[in-house]
Short mmCIF file of C-alpha atoms and ligand atoms in Angstrom, two decimals:
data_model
loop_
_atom_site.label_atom_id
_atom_site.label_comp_id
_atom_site.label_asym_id
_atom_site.label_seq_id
_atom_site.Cartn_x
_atom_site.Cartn_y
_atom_site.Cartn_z
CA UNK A 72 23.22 40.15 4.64
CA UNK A 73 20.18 42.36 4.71
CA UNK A 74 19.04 40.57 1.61
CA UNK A 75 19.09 37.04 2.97
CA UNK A 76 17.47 38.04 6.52
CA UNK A 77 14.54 39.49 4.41
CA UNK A 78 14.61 36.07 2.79
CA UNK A 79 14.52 33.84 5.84
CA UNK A 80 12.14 36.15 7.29
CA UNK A 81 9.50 35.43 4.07
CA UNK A 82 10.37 32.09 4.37
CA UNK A 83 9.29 31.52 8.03
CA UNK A 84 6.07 33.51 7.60
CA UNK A 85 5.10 31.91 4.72
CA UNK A 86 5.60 28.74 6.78
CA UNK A 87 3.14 29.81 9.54
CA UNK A 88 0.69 31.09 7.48
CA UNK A 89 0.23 27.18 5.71
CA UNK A 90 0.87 25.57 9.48
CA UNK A 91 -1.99 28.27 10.83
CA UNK A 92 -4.22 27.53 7.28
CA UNK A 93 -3.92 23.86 8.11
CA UNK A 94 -4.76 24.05 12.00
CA UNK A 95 -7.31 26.33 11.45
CA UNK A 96 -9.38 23.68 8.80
CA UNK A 97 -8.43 20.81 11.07
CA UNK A 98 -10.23 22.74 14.25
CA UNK A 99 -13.20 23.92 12.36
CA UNK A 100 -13.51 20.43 10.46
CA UNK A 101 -13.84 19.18 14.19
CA UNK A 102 -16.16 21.32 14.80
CA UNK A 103 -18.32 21.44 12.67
CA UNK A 104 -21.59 18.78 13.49
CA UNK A 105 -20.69 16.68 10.57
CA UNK A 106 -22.88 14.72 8.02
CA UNK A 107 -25.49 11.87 8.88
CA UNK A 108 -22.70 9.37 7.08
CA UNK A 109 -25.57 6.69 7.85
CA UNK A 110 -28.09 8.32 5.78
CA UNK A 111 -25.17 9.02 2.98
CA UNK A 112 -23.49 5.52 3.06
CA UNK A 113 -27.13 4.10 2.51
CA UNK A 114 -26.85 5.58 -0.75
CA UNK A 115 -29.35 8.52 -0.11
CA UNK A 116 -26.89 10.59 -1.27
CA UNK A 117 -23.03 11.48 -1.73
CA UNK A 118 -22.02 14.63 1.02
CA UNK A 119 -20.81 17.94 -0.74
CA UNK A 120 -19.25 20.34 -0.08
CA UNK A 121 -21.44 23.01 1.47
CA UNK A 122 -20.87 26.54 2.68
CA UNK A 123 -22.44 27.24 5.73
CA UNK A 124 -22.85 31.52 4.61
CA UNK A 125 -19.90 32.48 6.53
CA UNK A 126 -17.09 31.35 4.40
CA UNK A 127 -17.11 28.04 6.02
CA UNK A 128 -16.85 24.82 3.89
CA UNK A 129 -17.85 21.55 5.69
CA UNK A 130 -19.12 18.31 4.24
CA UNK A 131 -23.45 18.09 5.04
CA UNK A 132 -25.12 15.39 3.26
CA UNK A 133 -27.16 16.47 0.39
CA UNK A 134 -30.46 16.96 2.28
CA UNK A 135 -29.42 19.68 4.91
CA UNK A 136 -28.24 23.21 4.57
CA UNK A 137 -26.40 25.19 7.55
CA UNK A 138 -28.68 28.46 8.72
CA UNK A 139 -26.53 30.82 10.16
CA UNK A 140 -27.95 31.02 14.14
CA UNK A 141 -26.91 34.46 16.78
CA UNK A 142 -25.78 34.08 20.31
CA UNK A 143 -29.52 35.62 20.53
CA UNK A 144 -30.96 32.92 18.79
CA UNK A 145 -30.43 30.17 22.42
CA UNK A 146 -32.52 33.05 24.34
CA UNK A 147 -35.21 33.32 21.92
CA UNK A 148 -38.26 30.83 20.84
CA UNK A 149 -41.13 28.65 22.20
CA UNK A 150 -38.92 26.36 24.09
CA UNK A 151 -36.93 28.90 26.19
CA UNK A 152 -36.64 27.63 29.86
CA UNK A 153 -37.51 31.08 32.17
CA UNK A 154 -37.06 29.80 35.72
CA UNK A 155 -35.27 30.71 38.68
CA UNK A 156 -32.09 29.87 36.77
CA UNK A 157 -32.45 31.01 33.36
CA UNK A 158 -33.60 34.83 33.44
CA UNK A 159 -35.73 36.27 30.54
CA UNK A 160 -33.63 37.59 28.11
CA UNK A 161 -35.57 41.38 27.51
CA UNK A 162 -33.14 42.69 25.06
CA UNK A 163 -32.77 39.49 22.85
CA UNK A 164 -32.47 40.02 19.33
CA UNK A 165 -32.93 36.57 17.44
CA UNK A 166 -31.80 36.07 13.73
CA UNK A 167 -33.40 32.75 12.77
CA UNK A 168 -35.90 32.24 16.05
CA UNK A 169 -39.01 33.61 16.52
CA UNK A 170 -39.05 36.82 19.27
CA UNK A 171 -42.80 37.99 18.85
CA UNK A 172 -44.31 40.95 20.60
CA UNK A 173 -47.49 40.55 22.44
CA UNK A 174 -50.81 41.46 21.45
CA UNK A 175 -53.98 42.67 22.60
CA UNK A 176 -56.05 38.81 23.61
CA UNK A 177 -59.25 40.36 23.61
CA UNK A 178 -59.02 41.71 19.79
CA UNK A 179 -57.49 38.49 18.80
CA UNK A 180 -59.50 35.61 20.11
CA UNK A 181 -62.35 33.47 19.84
CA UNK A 182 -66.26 33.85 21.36
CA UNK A 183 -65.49 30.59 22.86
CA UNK A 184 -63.86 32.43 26.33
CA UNK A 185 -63.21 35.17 28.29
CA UNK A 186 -60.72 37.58 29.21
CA UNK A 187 -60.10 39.70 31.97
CA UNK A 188 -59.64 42.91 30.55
CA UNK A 189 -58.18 44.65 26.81
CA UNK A 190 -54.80 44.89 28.65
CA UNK A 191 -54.04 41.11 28.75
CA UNK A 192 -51.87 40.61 25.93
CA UNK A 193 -50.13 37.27 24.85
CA UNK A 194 -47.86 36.44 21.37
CA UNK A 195 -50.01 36.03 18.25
CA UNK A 196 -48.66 32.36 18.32
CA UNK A 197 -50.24 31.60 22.04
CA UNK A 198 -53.48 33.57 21.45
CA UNK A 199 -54.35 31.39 18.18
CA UNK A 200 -53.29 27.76 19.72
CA UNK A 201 -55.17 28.74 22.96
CA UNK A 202 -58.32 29.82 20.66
CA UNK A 203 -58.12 26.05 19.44
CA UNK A 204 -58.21 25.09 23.15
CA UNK A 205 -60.93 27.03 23.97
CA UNK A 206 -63.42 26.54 21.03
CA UNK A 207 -62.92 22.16 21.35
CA UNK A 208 -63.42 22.73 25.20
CA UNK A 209 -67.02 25.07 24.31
CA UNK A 210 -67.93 22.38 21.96
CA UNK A 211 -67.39 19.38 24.32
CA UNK A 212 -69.07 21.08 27.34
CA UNK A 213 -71.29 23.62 25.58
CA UNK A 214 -70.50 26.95 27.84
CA UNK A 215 -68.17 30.08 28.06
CA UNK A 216 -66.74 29.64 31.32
CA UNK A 217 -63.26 29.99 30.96
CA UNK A 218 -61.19 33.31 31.70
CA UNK A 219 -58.03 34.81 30.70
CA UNK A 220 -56.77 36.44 34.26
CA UNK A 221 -52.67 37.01 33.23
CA UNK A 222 -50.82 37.01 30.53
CA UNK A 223 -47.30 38.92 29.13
CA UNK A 224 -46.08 40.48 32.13
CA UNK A 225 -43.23 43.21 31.77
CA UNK A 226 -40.09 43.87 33.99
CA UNK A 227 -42.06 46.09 35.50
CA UNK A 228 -45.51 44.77 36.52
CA UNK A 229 -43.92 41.51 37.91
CA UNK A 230 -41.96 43.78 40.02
CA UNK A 231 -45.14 45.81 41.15
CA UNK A 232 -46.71 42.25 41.54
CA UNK A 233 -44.31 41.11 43.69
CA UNK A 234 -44.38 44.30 45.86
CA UNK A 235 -47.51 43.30 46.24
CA UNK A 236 -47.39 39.65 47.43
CA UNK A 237 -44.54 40.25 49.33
CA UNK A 238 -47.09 43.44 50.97
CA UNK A 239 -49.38 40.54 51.58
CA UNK A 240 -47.74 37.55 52.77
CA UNK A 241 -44.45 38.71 53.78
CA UNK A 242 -41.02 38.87 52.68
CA UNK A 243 -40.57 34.48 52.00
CA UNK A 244 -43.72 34.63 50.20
CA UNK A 245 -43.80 31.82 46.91
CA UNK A 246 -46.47 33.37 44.99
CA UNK A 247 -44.82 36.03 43.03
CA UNK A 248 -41.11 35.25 40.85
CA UNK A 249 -38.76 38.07 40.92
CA UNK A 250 -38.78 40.07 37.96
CA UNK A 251 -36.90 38.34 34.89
CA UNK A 252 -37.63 35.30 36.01
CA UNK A 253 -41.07 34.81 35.53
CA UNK A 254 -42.53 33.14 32.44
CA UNK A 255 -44.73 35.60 31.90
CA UNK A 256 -42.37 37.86 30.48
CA UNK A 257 -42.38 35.51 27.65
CA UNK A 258 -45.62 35.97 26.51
CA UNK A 259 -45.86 31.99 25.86
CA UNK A 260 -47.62 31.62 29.34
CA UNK A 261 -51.17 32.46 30.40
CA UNK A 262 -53.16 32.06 33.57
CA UNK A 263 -57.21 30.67 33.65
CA UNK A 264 -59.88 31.16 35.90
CA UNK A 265 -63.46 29.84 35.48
CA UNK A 266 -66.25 31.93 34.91
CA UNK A 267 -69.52 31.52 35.34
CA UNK A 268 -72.64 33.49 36.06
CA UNK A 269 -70.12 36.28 36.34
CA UNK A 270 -68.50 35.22 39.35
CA UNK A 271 -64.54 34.10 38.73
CA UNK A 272 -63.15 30.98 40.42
CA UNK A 273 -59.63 29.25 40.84
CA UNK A 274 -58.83 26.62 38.11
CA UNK A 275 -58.10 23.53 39.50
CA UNK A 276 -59.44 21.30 36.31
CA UNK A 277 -61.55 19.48 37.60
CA UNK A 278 -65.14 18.04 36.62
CA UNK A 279 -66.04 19.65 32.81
CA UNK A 280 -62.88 21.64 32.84
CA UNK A 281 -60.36 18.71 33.21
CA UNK A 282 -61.02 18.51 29.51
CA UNK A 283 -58.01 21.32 29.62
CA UNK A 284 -55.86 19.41 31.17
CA UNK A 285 -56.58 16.51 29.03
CA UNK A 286 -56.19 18.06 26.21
CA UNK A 287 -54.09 21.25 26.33
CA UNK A 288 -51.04 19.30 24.47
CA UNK A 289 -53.11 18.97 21.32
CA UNK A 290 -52.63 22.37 20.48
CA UNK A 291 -49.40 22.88 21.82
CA UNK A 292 -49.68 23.90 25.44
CA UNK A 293 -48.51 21.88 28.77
CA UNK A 294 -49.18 22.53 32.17
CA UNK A 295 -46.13 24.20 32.95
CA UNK A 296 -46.26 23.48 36.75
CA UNK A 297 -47.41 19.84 37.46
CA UNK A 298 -48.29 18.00 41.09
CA UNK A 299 -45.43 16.17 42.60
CA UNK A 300 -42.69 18.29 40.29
CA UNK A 301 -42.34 20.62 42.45
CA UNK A 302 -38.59 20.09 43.17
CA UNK A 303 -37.62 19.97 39.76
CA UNK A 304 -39.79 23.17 38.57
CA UNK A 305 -39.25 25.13 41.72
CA UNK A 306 -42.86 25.99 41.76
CA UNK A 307 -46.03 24.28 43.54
CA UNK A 308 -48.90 22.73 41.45
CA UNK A 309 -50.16 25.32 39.31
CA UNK A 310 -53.45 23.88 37.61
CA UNK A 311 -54.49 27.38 36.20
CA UNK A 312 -50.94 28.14 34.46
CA UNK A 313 -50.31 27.49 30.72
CA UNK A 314 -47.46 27.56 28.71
CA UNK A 315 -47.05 27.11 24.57
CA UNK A 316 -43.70 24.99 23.71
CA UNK A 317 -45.82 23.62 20.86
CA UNK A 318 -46.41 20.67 18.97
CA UNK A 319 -44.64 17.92 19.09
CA UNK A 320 -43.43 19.12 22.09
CA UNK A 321 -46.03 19.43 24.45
CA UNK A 322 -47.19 16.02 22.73
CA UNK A 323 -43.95 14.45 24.52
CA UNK A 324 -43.95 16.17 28.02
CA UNK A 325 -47.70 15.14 28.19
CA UNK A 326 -47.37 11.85 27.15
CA UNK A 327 -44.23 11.07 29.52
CA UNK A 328 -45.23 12.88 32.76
CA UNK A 329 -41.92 15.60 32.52
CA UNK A 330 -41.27 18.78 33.01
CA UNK A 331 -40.06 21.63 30.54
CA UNK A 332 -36.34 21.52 32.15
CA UNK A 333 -36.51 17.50 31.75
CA UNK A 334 -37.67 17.71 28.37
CA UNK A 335 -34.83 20.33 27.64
CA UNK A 336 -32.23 18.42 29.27
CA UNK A 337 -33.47 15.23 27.25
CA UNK A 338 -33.63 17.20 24.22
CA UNK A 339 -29.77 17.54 24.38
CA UNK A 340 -28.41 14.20 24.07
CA UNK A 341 -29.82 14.18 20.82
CA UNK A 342 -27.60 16.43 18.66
CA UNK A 343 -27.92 16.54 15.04
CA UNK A 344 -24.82 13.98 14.13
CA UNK A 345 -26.78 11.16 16.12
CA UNK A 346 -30.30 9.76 16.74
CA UNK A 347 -32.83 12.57 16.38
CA UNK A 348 -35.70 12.09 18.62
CA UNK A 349 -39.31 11.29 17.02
CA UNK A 350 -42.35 12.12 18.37
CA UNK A 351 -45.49 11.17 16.58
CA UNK A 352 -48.54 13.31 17.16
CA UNK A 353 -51.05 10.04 17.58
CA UNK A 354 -54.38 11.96 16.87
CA UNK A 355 -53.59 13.12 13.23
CA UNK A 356 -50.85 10.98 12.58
CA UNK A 357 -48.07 13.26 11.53
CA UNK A 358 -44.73 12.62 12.57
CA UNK A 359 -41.72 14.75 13.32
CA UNK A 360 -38.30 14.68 14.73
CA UNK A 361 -36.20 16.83 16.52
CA UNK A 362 -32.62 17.61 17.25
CA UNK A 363 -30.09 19.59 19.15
CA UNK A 364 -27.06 22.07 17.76
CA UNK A 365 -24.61 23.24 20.36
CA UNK A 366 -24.47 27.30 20.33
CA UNK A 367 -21.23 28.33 19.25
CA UNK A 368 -21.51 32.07 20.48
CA UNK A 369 -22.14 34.80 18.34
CA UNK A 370 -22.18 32.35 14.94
CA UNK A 371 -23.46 28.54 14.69
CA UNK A 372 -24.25 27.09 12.23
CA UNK A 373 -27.45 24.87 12.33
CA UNK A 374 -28.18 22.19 9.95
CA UNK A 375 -31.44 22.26 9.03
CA UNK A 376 -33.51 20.88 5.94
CA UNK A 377 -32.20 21.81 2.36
CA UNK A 378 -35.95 20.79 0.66
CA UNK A 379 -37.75 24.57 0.18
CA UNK A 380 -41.37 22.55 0.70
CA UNK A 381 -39.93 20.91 4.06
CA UNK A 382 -41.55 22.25 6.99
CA UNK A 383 -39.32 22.78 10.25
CA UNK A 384 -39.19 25.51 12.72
CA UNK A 385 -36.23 26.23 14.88
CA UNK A 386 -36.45 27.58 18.49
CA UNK A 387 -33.29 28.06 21.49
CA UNK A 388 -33.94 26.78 24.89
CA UNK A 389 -31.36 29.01 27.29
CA UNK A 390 -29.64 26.25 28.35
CA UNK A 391 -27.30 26.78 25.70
CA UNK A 392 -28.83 24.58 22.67
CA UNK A 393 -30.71 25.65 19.44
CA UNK A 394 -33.64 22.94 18.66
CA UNK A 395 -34.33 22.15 15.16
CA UNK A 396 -38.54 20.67 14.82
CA UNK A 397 -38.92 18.76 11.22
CA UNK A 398 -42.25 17.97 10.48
CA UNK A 399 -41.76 14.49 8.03
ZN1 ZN B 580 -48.88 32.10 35.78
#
């Protein structure tokens, strides 16, 4: 009797172990963002089996590989949203986006501007793109006039900053974010001033220094805080504040009049499975294309190209995507 109970008892385990095996494959094989069968039918290749690094098996086509992207990894990058919705993420530790740490601007840049003092510091990515900036606007108009006035701000100075505006103008004051939510804190967002004969003046872009404006998106920055977008940025016109998303990117939000949350929200009706968007930088032709993956949590796995010579770079967004940029 004992006997046979054991028996039924091996029996019925062994019978949930192949029902929970099965239901198991059949939810992940859901999951999973599954081959570009368009690209495979066409004959550019037969899907295989791939494993994605954490023991899971999934059909890709043969041109992708699966990276293996943190819950860290939607909080990190050049495309992070930081408004009064999506806090800075301080303690963010990324395993396939970039988290840099801010430098010193004045050891790092050009002759070609200013900066305010050795303090100002910015991400080694910003400082270089911004150098671009600033040595094509010195060569069109033939003067150092532009300043560096703000640039990484930590929890802490954006809270002594807003002491100090709300000191100033009172408690409703709009000047000054409340600390961990400024963009400052990313250290992908800068403020100008002009300066000339050694006085310093507010940016507004026009006359020689609309040149900025006009052509801040060639090297990756936008003007975060446009005229008449107020309601969908939070934040009035801003003509002296930068921010690096970079290229294509700011190629797209310049070129269509939108804001970094529209471009973000756009950016996520095109997952990987379907349509990728392409943006084609018009001045040196290149072309690129970008896509969406879901974040799963603490594990996702984003397809992303399988080619070692293929260039892409891969960046979250806080609003719960990871964006994969292919350069064709
Ligand atoms: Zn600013």
């Amino acid at each position: 009797m004992r006997k046979n109970s054991g028996g039924f008892v091996y029996v019925l385990i062994t019978c949930l172990v192949f029902l929970n095996v099965f239901v198991y494959s059949k939810i992940i094989t859901n999951h999973i963002p599954e081959a570009n069968y368009e690209k495979a039918e066409s004959g550019a290749g037969n899907a295989v089996e791939t494993d994605d690094g954490g023991g899971r098996a999934n059909t890709l086509d043969e041109n992708h590989k699966y990276i293996n992207a943190a819950d860290a990894d939607v909080k990190s990058g050049n495309l992070i949203l930081v408004n009064a919705s999506y806090p800075y993420d301080f303690d963010a530790s990324p395993s396939v986006s970039p988290k840099e740490d801010p430098v010193s601007v004045y050891y790092n840049k050009t002759d070609s501007y200013f900066v305010k003092d050795i303090n100002v510091s910015l991400n080694p990515t910003t400082i270089t793109a911004f150098n671009g900036l600033m040595d094509a606007f010195y060569e069109k108009v033939g003067k150092k006039c532009v300043i560096i006035t703000q640039g990484h701000r930590t929890y802490d100075e954006q809270k002594e900053m807003l002491d100090l505006k709300v000191a100033q103008y009172g408690e409703d004051q709009k000047v000054a974010q409340k600390p961990g939510f400024s963009e400052h804190h990313t250290g992908y967002a800068l403020d100008i001033s002009t300066y000339e004969n050694q006085i310093m003046g507010t940016f507004t872009g026009e006359d020689d220094y609309a040149f900025v404006h006009e052509n801040a998106h060639k090297y990756g920055f936008i003007l975060r805080y446009p005229e008449e977008k107020e309601d969908v940025t939070g934040i009035s016109y801003e003509p002296w504040h930068l921010r690096y998303v970079g290229i294509p990117h700011s190629i797209y939000i310049y070129e269509n009049g939108i804001t970094l949350e529209e471009y973000i929200k756009l950016l996520s009706l095109y997952p990987f499975e379907s349509g990728h968007l392409k943006i084609q930088d018009k001045d040196t032709g290149e072309e690129y294309e970008v896509y969406s993956v879901k974040s799963e949590g603490k594990a996702t796995p984003v397809p992303v190209p399988k080619d070692e010579n293929a260039v892409y770079s891969v960046s979250g967004e806080k609003a719960g995507n990871i964006i994969v940029t292919i350069q064709k």
